[in-house]
Short mmCIF file of C-alpha atoms and ligand atoms in Angstrom, two decimals:
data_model
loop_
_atom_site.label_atom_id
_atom_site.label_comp_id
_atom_site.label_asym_id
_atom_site.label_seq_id
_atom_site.Cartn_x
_atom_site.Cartn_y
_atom_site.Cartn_z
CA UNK C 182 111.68 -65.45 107.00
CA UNK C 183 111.19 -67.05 110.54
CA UNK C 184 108.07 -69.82 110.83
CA UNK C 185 106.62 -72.36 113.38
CA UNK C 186 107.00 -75.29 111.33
CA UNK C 187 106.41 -79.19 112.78
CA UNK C 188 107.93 -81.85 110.87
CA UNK C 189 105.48 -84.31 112.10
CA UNK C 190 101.86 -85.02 114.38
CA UNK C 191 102.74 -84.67 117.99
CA UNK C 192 102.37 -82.61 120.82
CA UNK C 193 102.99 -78.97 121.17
CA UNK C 194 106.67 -79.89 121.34
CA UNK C 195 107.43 -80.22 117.49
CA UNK C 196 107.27 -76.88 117.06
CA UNK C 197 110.52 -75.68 115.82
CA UNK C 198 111.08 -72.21 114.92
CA UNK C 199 113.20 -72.23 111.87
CA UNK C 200 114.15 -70.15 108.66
CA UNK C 201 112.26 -70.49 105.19
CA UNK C 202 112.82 -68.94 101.91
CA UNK C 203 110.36 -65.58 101.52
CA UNK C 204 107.01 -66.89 99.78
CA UNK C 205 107.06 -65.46 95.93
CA UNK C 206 103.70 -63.53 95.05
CA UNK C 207 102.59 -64.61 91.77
CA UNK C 208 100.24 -62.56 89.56
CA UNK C 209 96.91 -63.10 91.72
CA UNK C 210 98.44 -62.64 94.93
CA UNK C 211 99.25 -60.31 97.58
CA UNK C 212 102.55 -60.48 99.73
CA UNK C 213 101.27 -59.54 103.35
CA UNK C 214 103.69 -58.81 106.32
CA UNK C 215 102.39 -61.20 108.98
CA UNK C 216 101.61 -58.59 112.10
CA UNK C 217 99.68 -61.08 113.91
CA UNK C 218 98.06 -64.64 113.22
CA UNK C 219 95.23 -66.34 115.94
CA UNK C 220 95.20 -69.52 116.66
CA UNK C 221 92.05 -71.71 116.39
CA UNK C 222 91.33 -75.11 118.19
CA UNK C 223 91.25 -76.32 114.47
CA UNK C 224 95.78 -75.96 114.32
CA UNK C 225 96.39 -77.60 117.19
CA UNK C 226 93.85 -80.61 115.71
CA UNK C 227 96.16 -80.67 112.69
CA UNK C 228 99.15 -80.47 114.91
CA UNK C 229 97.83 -83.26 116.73
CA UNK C 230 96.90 -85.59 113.50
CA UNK C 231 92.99 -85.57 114.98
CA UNK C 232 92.27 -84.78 111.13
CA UNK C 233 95.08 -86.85 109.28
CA UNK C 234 92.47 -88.18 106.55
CA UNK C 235 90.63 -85.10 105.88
CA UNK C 236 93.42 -82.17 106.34
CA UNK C 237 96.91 -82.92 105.24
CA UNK C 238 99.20 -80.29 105.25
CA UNK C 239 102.65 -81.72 103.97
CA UNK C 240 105.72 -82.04 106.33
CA UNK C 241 107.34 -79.65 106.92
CA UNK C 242 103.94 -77.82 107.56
CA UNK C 243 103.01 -74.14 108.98
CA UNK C 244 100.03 -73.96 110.93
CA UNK C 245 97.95 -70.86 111.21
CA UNK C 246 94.53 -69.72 109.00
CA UNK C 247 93.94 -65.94 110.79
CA UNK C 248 96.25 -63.34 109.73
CA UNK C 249 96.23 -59.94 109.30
CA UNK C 250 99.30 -57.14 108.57
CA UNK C 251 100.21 -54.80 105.59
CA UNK C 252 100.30 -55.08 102.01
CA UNK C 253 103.94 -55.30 101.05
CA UNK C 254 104.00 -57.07 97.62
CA UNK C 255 101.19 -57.23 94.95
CA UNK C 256 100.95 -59.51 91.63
CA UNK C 257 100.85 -58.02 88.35
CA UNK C 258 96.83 -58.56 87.77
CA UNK C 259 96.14 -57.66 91.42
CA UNK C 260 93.88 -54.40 91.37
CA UNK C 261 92.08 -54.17 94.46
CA UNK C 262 95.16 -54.00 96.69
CA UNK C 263 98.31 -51.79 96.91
CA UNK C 264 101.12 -51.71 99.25
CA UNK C 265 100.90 -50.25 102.32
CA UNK C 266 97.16 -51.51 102.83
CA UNK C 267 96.18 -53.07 105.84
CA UNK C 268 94.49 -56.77 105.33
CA UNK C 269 93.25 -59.57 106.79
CA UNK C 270 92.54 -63.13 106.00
CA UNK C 271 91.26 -66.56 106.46
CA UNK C 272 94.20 -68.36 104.53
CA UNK C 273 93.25 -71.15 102.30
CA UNK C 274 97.00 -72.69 102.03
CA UNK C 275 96.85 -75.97 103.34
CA UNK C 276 97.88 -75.80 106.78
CA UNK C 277 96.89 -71.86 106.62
CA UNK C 278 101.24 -71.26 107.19
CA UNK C 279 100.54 -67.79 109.15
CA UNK C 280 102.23 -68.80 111.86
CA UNK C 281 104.91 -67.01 109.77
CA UNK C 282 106.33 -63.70 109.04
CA UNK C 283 105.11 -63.52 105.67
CA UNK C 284 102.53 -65.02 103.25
CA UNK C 285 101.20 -64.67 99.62
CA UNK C 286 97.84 -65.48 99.44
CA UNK C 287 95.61 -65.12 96.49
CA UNK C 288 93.79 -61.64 96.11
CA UNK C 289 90.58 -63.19 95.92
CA UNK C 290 90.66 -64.03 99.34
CA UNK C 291 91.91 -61.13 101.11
CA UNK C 292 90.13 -58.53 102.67
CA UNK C 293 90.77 -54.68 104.04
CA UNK C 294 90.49 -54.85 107.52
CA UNK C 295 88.08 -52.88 109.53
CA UNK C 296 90.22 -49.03 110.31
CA UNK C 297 88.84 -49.05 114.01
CA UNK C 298 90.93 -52.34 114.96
CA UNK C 299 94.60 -52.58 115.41
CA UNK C 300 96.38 -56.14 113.64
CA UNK C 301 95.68 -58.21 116.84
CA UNK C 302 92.24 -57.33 116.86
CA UNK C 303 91.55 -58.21 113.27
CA UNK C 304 93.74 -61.34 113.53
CA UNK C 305 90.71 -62.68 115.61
CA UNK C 306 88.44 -62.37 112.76
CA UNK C 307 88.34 -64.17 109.90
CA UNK C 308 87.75 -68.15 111.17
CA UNK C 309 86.20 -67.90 114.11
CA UNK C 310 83.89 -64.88 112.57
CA UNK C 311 82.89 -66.47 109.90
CA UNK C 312 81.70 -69.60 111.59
CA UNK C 313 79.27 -67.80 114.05
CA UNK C 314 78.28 -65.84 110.98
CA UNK C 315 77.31 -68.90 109.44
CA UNK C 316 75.67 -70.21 112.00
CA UNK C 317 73.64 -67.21 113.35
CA UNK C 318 72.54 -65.65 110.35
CA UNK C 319 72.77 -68.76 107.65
CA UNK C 320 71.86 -71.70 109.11
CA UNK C 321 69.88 -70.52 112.39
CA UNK C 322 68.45 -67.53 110.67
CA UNK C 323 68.39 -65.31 113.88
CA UNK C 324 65.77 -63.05 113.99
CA UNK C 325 64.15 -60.77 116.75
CA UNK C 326 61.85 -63.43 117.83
CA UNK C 327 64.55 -65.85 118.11
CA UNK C 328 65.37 -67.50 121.82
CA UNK C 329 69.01 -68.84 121.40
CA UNK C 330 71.38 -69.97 123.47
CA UNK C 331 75.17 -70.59 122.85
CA UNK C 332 77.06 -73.31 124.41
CA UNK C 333 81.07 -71.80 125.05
CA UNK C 334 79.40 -68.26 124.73
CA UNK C 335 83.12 -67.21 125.68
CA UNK C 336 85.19 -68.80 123.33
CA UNK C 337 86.40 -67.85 120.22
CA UNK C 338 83.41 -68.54 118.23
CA UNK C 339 80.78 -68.08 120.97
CA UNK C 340 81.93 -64.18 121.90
CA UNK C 341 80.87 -63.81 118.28
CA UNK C 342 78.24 -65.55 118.49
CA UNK C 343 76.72 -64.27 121.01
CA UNK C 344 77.04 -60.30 119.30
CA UNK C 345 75.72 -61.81 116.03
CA UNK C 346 72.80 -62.98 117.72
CA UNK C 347 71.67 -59.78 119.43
CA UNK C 348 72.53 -57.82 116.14
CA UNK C 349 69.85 -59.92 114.72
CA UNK C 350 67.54 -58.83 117.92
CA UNK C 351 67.42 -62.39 119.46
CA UNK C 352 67.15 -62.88 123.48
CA UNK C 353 70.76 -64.58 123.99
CA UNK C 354 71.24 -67.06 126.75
CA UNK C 355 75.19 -67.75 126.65
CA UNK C 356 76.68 -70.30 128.29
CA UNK C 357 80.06 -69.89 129.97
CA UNK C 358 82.41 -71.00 133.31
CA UNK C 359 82.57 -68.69 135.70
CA UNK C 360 85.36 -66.12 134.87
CA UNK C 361 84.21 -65.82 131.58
CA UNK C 362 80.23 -64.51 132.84
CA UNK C 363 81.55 -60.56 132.41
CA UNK C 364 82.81 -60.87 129.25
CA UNK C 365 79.91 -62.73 127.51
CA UNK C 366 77.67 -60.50 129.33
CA UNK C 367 79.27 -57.61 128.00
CA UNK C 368 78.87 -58.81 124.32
CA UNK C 369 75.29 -58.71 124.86
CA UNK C 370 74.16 -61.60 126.75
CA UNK C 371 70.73 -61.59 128.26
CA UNK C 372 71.31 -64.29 130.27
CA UNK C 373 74.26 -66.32 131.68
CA UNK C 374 74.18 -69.59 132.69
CA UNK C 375 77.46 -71.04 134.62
CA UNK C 376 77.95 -74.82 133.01
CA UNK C 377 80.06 -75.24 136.44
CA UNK C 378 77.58 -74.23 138.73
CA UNK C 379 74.12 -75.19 136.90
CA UNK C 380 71.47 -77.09 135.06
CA UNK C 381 71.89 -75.39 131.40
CA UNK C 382 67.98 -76.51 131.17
CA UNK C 383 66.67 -76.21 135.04
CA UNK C 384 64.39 -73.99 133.71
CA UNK C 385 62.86 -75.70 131.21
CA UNK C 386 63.07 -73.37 128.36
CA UNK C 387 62.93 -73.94 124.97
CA UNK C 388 64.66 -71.97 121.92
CA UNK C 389 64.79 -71.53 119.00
CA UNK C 390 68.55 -72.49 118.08
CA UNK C 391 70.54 -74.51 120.53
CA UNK C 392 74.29 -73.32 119.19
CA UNK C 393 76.79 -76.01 120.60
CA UNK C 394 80.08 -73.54 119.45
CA UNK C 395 81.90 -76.45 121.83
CA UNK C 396 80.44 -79.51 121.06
CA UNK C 397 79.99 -80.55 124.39
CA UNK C 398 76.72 -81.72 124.17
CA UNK C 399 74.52 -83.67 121.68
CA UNK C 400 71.31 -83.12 119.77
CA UNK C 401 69.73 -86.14 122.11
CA UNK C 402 70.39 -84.47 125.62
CA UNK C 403 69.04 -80.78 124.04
CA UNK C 404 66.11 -82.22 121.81
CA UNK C 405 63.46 -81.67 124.37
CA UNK C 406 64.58 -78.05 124.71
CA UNK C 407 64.13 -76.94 121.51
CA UNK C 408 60.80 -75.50 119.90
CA UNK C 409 59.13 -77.60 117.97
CA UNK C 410 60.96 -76.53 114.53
CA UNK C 411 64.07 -75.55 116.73
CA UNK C 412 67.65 -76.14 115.50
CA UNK C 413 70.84 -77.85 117.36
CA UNK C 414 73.90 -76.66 115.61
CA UNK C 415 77.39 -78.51 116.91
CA UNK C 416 80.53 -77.54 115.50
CA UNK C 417 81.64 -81.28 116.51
CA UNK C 418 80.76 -84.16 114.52
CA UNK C 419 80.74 -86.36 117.30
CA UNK C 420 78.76 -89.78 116.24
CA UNK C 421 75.48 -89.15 118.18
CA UNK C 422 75.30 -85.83 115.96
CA UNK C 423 76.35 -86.80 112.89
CA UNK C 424 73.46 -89.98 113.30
CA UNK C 425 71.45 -86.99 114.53
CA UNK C 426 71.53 -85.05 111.47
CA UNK C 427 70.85 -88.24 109.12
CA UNK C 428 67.72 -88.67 111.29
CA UNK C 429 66.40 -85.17 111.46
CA UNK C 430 65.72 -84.55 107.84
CA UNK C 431 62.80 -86.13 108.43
CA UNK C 432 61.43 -84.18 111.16
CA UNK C 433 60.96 -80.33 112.17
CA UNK C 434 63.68 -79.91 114.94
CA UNK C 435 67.07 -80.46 112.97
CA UNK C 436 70.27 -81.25 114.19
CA UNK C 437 72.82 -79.53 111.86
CA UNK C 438 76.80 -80.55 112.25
CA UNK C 439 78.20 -77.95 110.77
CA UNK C 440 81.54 -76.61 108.77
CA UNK C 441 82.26 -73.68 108.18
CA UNK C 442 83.18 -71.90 104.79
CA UNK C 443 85.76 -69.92 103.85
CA UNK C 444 84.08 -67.05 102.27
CA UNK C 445 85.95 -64.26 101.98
CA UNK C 446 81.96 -61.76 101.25
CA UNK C 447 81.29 -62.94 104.93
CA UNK C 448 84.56 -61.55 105.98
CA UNK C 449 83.79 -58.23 104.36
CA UNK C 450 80.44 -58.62 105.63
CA UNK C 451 81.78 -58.85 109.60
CA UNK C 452 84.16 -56.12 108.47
CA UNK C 453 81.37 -53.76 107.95
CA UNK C 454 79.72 -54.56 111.58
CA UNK C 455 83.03 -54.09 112.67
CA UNK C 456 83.64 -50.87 111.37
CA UNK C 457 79.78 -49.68 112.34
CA UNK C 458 80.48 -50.58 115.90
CA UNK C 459 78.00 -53.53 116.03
CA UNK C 460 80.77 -56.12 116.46
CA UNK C 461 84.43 -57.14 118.25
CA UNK C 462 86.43 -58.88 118.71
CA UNK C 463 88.13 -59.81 122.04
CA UNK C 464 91.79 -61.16 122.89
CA UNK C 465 92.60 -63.22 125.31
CA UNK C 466 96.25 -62.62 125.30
CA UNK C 467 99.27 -62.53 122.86
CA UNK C 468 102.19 -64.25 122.53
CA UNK C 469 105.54 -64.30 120.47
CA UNK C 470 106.09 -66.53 117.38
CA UNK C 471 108.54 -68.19 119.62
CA UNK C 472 106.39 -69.00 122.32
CA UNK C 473 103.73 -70.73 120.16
CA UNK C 474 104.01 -74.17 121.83
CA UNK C 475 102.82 -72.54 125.06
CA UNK C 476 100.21 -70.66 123.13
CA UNK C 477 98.96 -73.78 121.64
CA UNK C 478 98.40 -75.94 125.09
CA UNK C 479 96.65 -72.76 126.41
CA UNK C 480 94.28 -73.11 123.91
CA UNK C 481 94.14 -77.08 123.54
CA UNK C 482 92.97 -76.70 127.57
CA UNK C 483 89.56 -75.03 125.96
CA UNK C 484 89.72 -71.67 128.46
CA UNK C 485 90.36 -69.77 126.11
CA UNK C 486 88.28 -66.36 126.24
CA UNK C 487 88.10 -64.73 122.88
CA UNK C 488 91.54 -65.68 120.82
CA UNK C 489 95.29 -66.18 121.54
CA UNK C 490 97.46 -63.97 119.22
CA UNK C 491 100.69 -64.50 117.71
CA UNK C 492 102.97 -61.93 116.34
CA UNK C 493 105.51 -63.28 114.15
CA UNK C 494 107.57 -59.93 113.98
CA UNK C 495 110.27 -59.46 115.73
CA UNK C 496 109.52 -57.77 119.30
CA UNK C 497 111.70 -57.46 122.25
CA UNK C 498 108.95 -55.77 124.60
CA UNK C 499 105.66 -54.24 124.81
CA UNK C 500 106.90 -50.90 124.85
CA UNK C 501 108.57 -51.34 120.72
CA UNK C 502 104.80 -51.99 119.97
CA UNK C 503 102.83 -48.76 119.25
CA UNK C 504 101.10 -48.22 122.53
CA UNK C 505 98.24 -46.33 120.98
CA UNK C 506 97.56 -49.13 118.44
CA UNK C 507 97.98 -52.15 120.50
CA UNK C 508 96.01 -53.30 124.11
CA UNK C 509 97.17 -50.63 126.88
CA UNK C 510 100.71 -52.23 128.04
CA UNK C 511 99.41 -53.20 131.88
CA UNK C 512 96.69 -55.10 129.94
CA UNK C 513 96.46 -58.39 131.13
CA UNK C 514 95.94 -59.45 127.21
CA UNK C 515 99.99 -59.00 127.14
CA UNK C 516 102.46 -61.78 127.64
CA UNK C 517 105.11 -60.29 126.02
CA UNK C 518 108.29 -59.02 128.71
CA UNK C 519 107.66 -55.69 129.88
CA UNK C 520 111.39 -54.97 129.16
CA UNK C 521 113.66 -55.21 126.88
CA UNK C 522 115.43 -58.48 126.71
CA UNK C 523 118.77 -58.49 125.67
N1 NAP Y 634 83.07 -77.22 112.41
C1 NAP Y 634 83.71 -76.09 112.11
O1 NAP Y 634 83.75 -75.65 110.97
C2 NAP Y 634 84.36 -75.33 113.22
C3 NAP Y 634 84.66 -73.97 113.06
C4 NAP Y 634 85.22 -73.28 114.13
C5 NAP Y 634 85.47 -73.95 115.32
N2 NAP Y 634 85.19 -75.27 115.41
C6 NAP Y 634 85.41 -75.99 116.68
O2 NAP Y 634 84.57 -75.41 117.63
C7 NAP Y 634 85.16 -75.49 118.91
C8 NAP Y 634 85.14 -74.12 119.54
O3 NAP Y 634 85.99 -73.25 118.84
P1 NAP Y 634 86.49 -71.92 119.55
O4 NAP Y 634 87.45 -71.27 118.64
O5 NAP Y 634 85.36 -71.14 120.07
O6 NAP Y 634 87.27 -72.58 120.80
P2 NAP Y 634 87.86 -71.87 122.08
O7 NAP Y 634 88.04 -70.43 121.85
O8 NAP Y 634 89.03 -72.66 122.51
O9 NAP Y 634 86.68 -72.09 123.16
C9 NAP Y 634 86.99 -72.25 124.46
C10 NAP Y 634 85.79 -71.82 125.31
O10 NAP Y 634 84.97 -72.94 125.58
C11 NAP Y 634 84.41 -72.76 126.86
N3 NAP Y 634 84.04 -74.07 127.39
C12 NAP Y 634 84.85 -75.11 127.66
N4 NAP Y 634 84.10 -76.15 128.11
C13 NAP Y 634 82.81 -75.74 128.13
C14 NAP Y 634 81.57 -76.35 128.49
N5 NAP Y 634 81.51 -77.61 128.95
N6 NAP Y 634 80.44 -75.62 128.36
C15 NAP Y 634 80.47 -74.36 127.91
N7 NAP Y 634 81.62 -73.71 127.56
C16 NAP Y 634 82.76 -74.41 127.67
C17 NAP Y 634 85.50 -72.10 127.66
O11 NAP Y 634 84.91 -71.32 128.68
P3 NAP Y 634 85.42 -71.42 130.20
O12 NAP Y 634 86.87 -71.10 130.22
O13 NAP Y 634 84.59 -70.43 130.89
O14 NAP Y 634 85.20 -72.85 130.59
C18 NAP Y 634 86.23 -71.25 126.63
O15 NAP Y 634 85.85 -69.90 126.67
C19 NAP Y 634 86.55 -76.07 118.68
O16 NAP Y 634 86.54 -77.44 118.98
C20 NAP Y 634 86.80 -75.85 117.22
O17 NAP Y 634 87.70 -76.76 116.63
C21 NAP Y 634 84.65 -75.98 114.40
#
């Protein structure tokens, strides 16, 4: 089966796209076609070595935690899963390796994907879900008298974010550049505030959960913003937060640097949202397996709006893709060639 593999840390450039023998499904796993993987700023770390003494995949490693496709394969004690059904997943190989064609992962943490999405769609899921999942409902405990604002409301976490928190009936300020204003505004936004333009605190507001999806700020610069038993969550643990967080168990506003879980019941949970129309997700654009250096500095630039999408499969042009299935074909989501290259 074709992979992105890198033999070492580096820039996007060690990608190589190269041949590996077909993963074998033991008796707990499934064997899932790769349709599509995402990528998450937390590959190209890897990629980079930014994590070399907490994450280490071995060389030669496939990146890539989000994947969704069909059900090709199952293990002899798998029950909830038959071929032919469509999945998705937040891998928990080392590495994730779905920047692949195929992958066995254990049953336990697979999930059916929501019907109403196509394989893109759910390949934006499971990492980037689950984190503002965690945060929203688990950590800030969102309610409707929360006042929360998100920091990157139009990233891959934030987008989420942001719907999480108004399914919980908070008032949302998101935070976002300028191009990206529509699209967190159409996730539910109350407010917008443009980082490029503005003050995020001009006015002097405080909330209830400060939710830094970007780490781009620290628990210091937001304290006074916060209610008095208001919450900073970071997704970075940048020094100031992490001496932050050691500080604020002792007092009512908390900094929290958090990590997010793979749980595979908060994937089902998001799932359900999904499939009751109360959440999803959003693509930024998609790319081929073979183009997954480019996709990686796109997203290593942090403009990403909602999630960059790999398919592994083979596909000459748009127009092999089901049209009904997939983003309409003039979408600008596409960055496949329109025609068929030969
Ligand atoms: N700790 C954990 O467990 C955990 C879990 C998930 C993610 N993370 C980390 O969280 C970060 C965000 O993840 P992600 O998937 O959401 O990334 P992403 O999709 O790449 O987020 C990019 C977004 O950030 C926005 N942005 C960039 N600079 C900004 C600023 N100064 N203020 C406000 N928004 C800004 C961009 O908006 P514009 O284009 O409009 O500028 C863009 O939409 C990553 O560093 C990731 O590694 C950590």
């Amino acid at each position: 089966m074709k992979v992105a593999a890198i033999k070492k840390y580096g820039d996007a450039s060690v990608f190589t796209i190269t041949e590996l023998p077909m993963p074998h499904c033991n008796a707990n796993q499934v064997l899932l076609k790769i349709d599509a993987a995402s990528i998450n700023p937390l590959d190209w770390k890897i990629r980079k070595g930014m994590l070399r003494f907490v994450m280490y995949p071995k060389f030669p490693a496939v990146l890539g935690y989000d994947v969704s496709g069909e059900v090709v394969a199952v293990g002899e004690n798998v029950k909830n899963f038959k071929k032919g059904d469509f999945v998705y997943a937040w891998s928990n190989h080392p590495g994730g390796e779905g920047y692949a064609q195929y992958i066995a992962l254990d049953d336990n943490y697979v999930v059916k994907a929501p019907q109403n999405l196509n394989a893109y769609q759910a390949a934006c899921v499971p990492l980037a879900g689950e984190t503002a999942l965690q945060v929203i409902r688990d950590i800030g405990q969102v309610s409707a008298d929360s006042e929360v604002m998100i920091i990157g409301a139009s990233g891959g976490v934030g987008l989420f974010a942001v719907q999480l928190a108004k399914y919980y009936g908070a008032k949302v300020t998101g935070v976002a550049g300028t191009k990206s204003a529509d699209l967190v505004k159409e996730d539910g936004a109350d407010k917008i505030i443009d980082y490029t333009k503005a003050n995020l605190f001009a006015d002097k507001k405080q909330y209830d959960l400060i939710f830094d999806a970007v780490g781009k700020h620290t628990f210091r610069e937001v304290e006074s913003f916060l209610k008095p038993d208001g919450i900073y969550v970071s997704t970075i643990p940048s020094l100031s937060n992490l001496m932050s967080f050691m500080i604020t168990r002792f007092t009512s506003k908390k900094c929290v640097v958090m990590v997010a879980k793979n749980h595979p019941a908060d994937l089902q949970f998001l799932t359900e949202l999904i499939e009751k129309g109360k959440l999803k997700p959003t693509i930024d654009s998609i790319y081929k397996l073979e183009d997954i250096a480019f996709a990686h500095k796109r997203s290593e630039a942090e403009h990403v709006h909602g999630k960059i999408i790999i398919n592994p499969q083979f596909l000459d042009t748009v127009d092999e893709a089901s049209e009904e299935s997939f983003p309409a074909s003039d979408s600008p989501a596409w960055c496949l060639p329109r025609k068929k290259v030969m």
